[in-house]
Short mmCIF file of C-alpha atoms in Angstrom, two decimals:
data_model
loop_
_atom_site.label_atom_id
_atom_site.label_comp_id
_atom_site.label_asym_id
_atom_site.label_seq_id
_atom_site.Cartn_x
_atom_site.Cartn_y
_atom_site.Cartn_z
CA MET A 1 183.24 39.50 109.42
CA THR A 2 180.67 37.64 110.35
CA SER A 3 178.89 39.03 113.30
CA GLN A 4 179.06 36.99 116.85
CA ASP A 5 175.42 36.90 116.95
CA HIS A 6 175.01 34.43 113.93
CA ILE A 7 178.08 32.60 115.01
CA TYR A 8 176.13 32.32 118.25
CA ARG A 9 172.95 31.09 116.78
CA THR A 10 174.84 28.56 114.44
CA LEU A 11 177.17 26.97 116.70
CA ARG A 12 174.08 26.74 119.39
CA ASN A 13 171.29 25.03 116.71
CA ARG A 14 174.17 22.69 115.97
CA VAL A 15 174.34 21.60 119.15
CA ILE A 16 170.58 21.40 119.66
CA PHE A 17 169.91 20.36 116.41
CA LEU A 18 172.85 17.06 117.62
CA GLU A 19 175.07 18.44 114.53
CA TYR A 20 177.52 18.57 117.02
CA PRO A 21 177.14 15.43 119.18
CA PRO A 22 177.04 15.34 122.57
CA GLY A 23 181.34 14.58 123.78
CA ARG A 24 182.27 16.62 120.56
CA ILE A 25 185.11 18.28 120.49
CA LEU A 26 185.32 21.78 118.80
CA ASN A 27 188.23 22.97 117.06
CA GLU A 28 188.39 26.76 117.83
CA LYS A 29 190.51 27.44 114.95
CA VAL A 30 188.57 25.65 112.54
CA LEU A 31 185.33 27.29 113.81
CA ALA A 32 187.91 30.73 113.58
CA GLU A 33 188.84 29.84 109.61
CA GLU A 34 185.07 28.96 109.22
CA PHE A 35 183.70 32.48 110.20
CA GLY A 36 186.04 34.58 109.08
CA VAL A 37 187.05 35.57 112.66
CA SER A 38 189.79 35.41 115.55
CA ARG A 39 189.65 33.37 118.51
CA THR A 40 188.68 36.36 120.78
CA PRO A 41 184.75 37.17 119.42
CA LEU A 42 184.72 32.88 118.71
CA ARG A 43 185.71 32.28 122.34
CA GLU A 44 183.05 34.94 123.57
CA VAL A 45 180.51 33.21 122.10
CA LEU A 46 181.93 29.57 123.37
CA ASN A 47 181.44 31.58 127.00
CA ARG A 48 178.26 32.51 126.65
CA LEU A 49 176.98 28.62 125.52
CA GLU A 50 178.93 27.79 128.53
CA TRP A 51 177.23 29.60 130.30
CA GLU A 52 173.88 28.24 128.67
CA LYS A 53 175.69 24.96 129.63
CA LEU A 54 175.32 23.64 126.00
CA VAL A 55 179.51 23.95 126.16
CA ARG A 56 181.93 22.97 128.77
CA ILE A 57 185.41 24.42 127.95
CA ILE A 58 188.13 21.80 129.77
CA PRO A 59 191.60 23.54 129.90
CA ARG A 60 194.46 22.21 127.43
CA THR A 61 191.76 20.20 125.96
CA GLY A 62 189.83 22.32 124.17
CA THR A 63 185.26 23.16 123.68
CA MET A 64 183.34 19.69 124.50
CA VAL A 65 179.78 20.03 123.59
CA THR A 66 177.85 18.67 126.81
CA GLU A 67 176.46 15.56 127.39
CA ILE A 68 172.89 15.29 128.04
CA GLU A 69 171.95 14.77 131.75
CA LEU A 70 168.68 13.94 132.15
CA PRO A 71 168.15 14.96 135.87
CA LYS A 72 169.14 18.45 135.02
CA VAL A 73 166.56 17.99 131.86
CA ARG A 74 164.43 16.65 134.72
CA ASN A 75 165.17 19.64 136.33
CA ALA A 76 164.98 22.59 133.75
CA PHE A 77 161.36 21.56 132.99
CA GLN A 78 160.29 21.91 136.90
CA VAL A 79 161.62 25.50 136.19
CA ARG A 80 159.71 25.91 132.74
CA PHE A 81 156.07 25.16 133.87
CA GLU A 82 156.27 28.21 136.11
CA ILE A 83 157.95 30.23 133.36
CA GLU A 84 155.79 29.28 130.87
CA LYS A 85 152.38 29.96 133.02
CA LEU A 86 153.94 33.22 133.76
CA ALA A 87 154.92 34.17 130.12
CA ALA A 88 151.21 33.07 129.46
CA PHE A 89 149.69 35.50 131.89
CA MET A 90 151.21 38.43 131.12
CA ALA A 91 151.07 37.38 127.26
CA ALA A 92 147.37 36.77 127.26
CA GLN A 93 147.07 40.98 128.78
CA ARG A 94 149.04 42.38 126.51
CA ILE A 95 148.70 40.29 123.03
CA THR A 96 147.66 42.60 120.33
CA ASP A 97 145.19 41.37 117.18
CA GLU A 98 148.53 41.12 115.23
CA GLN A 99 150.68 38.94 117.27
CA ILE A 100 147.27 36.72 116.82
CA GLU A 101 147.33 36.39 113.49
CA GLN A 102 150.83 35.52 113.50
CA ILE A 103 150.39 32.35 116.00
CA ASP A 104 147.63 31.82 113.54
CA VAL A 105 150.47 32.01 110.37
CA VAL A 106 152.70 29.54 112.59
CA LYS A 107 149.63 27.06 113.31
CA ASP A 108 148.82 26.54 109.07
CA GLU A 109 152.84 25.44 108.96
CA CYS A 110 152.80 23.17 111.74
CA ALA A 111 149.40 21.90 109.64
CA ASN A 112 151.81 21.94 106.50
CA LEU A 113 154.31 19.30 108.44
CA MET A 114 151.66 16.59 108.44
CA SER A 115 152.68 14.69 105.53
CA GLU A 116 156.26 15.58 106.12
CA LYS A 117 158.83 14.51 108.44
CA GLU A 118 161.17 17.36 109.23
CA PRO A 119 162.39 17.61 112.55
CA LYS A 120 164.35 20.36 112.23
CA ARG A 121 161.33 22.67 110.45
CA LEU A 122 159.25 21.88 113.44
CA VAL A 123 161.26 23.08 115.87
CA ASP A 124 161.96 25.80 114.16
CA ILE A 125 158.43 26.87 114.41
CA ASP A 126 158.18 26.00 118.18
CA PHE A 127 160.66 28.58 118.03
CA LYS A 128 158.69 31.16 116.20
CA PHE A 129 155.50 29.99 118.38
CA ARG A 130 157.36 30.99 121.41
CA ASP A 131 158.75 34.17 120.26
CA ILE A 132 155.14 35.46 119.81
CA ILE A 133 154.70 34.63 123.28
CA TYR A 134 157.39 36.40 124.29
CA ALA A 135 157.16 39.68 122.59
CA ALA A 136 153.71 39.79 123.87
CA ALA A 137 154.73 39.10 127.68
CA GLY A 138 156.83 41.95 126.83
CA ASN A 139 159.77 41.16 129.44
CA ASP A 140 163.37 40.57 128.09
CA ILE A 141 164.51 39.25 131.34
CA LEU A 142 161.61 36.48 131.75
CA ARG A 143 162.06 35.26 127.78
CA ASP A 144 166.47 35.09 128.45
CA ILE A 145 165.70 32.91 131.62
CA SER A 146 163.24 30.84 129.25
CA ASP A 147 165.12 30.74 126.57
CA HIS A 148 168.17 29.39 128.15
CA LEU A 149 165.98 26.72 130.13
CA TYR A 150 164.46 25.95 126.37
CA HIS A 151 168.35 25.22 124.79
CA LEU A 152 168.44 22.34 127.35
CA THR A 153 165.69 20.55 126.86
CA VAL A 154 165.09 21.02 123.40
CA ARG A 155 167.63 18.36 122.88
CA VAL A 156 166.09 15.95 123.97
CA TRP A 157 162.44 16.69 121.99
CA TYR A 158 164.75 16.58 118.78
CA MET A 159 166.87 13.50 120.14
CA VAL A 160 163.44 11.13 119.97
CA PHE A 161 162.22 12.10 116.31
CA ASN A 162 163.26 9.00 115.49
CA ARG A 163 161.03 7.33 118.08
CA VAL A 164 158.02 9.49 118.18
CA GLN A 165 154.57 8.47 115.42
CA TRP A 166 155.09 11.51 113.46
CA GLU A 167 151.59 13.12 112.79
CA SER A 168 151.06 12.13 116.03
CA GLU A 169 153.62 14.25 117.41
CA VAL A 170 152.77 17.27 115.05
CA GLN A 171 149.20 17.01 115.71
CA SER A 172 149.32 17.12 119.50
CA PHE A 173 151.55 20.24 118.92
CA LEU A 174 149.07 21.58 115.71
CA GLU A 175 146.41 21.29 119.01
CA GLU A 176 148.71 22.93 121.37
CA ILE A 177 149.10 26.09 119.20
CA ALA A 178 145.11 26.47 118.64
CA ALA A 179 144.07 26.13 122.05
CA THR A 180 146.38 28.49 122.63
CA ALA A 181 145.37 30.79 120.27
CA ALA A 182 141.81 30.67 121.03
CA VAL A 183 142.98 31.62 125.18
CA LEU A 184 144.90 34.18 123.77
CA ARG A 185 141.98 35.67 121.83
CA ARG A 186 139.59 35.97 124.43
CA ARG A 187 142.59 38.07 126.82
CA ASN A 188 141.60 34.94 129.99
CA PRO A 189 145.68 35.50 132.04
CA PRO A 190 144.72 33.01 134.70
CA GLU A 191 143.26 30.54 131.40
CA ALA A 192 146.56 31.33 128.92
CA ALA A 193 148.50 30.87 131.60
CA GLN A 194 147.05 26.84 133.33
CA LEU A 195 146.59 25.98 129.43
CA ARG A 196 150.67 26.71 128.65
CA HIS A 197 151.81 24.73 131.96
CA ASP A 198 148.81 21.97 130.82
CA TYR A 199 150.53 20.98 127.75
CA LEU A 200 154.41 21.13 128.67
CA VAL A 201 153.13 18.59 131.25
CA LYS A 202 152.02 17.10 128.59
CA PHE A 203 154.62 17.03 126.44
CA VAL A 204 157.00 15.37 129.15
CA GLU A 205 155.16 12.72 129.47
CA ARG A 206 155.48 11.54 125.86
CA ILE A 207 159.16 12.66 126.10
CA LYS A 208 158.63 10.12 129.50
CA ASP A 209 157.52 7.42 127.84
CA LEU A 210 160.31 7.48 124.78
CA PHE A 211 162.77 6.59 127.67
#
């Protein structure tokens, strides 16, 4: 039997990576058969995804993948600006040499994508990068809030990959990772917070230009 956490991550990723496009109705019976579980644990996963606003449960109809509503995405980014600053501030206070080395590994993975257009891998690298920062910050509540907001916004990034200049997008992310690693090495919380905020603002401006 598949664990609920595995089912959650699988369905979440299908939504994030647009394998389940906005507006799609999910069939509980088919999903329960796919994962080899009863409908009860599946519904608990769907309830969690609904709380995260990735799906909407419609009585007598089913579970629908939510539309990407740009006003809500904008509001989520406004909160993310502050959340990411706080996470970077706390990470700079607590980060270990081992965690900085982990960021260097992520940077190398990102550099390897310069000549390979694999959007899903680039988002996976962003997951890893954020995981290291939030592990260093050491606040699970902050991480849960950030993950919720991130999942609301990352679909927009993935959606526009076919419109961006791939090498430029990878280069921008590579520079962000390198700059973040450098400031974290200096253990300078205010500088780390401002850097994280500024790169997120630049990211949002790039996305806005594509709309």
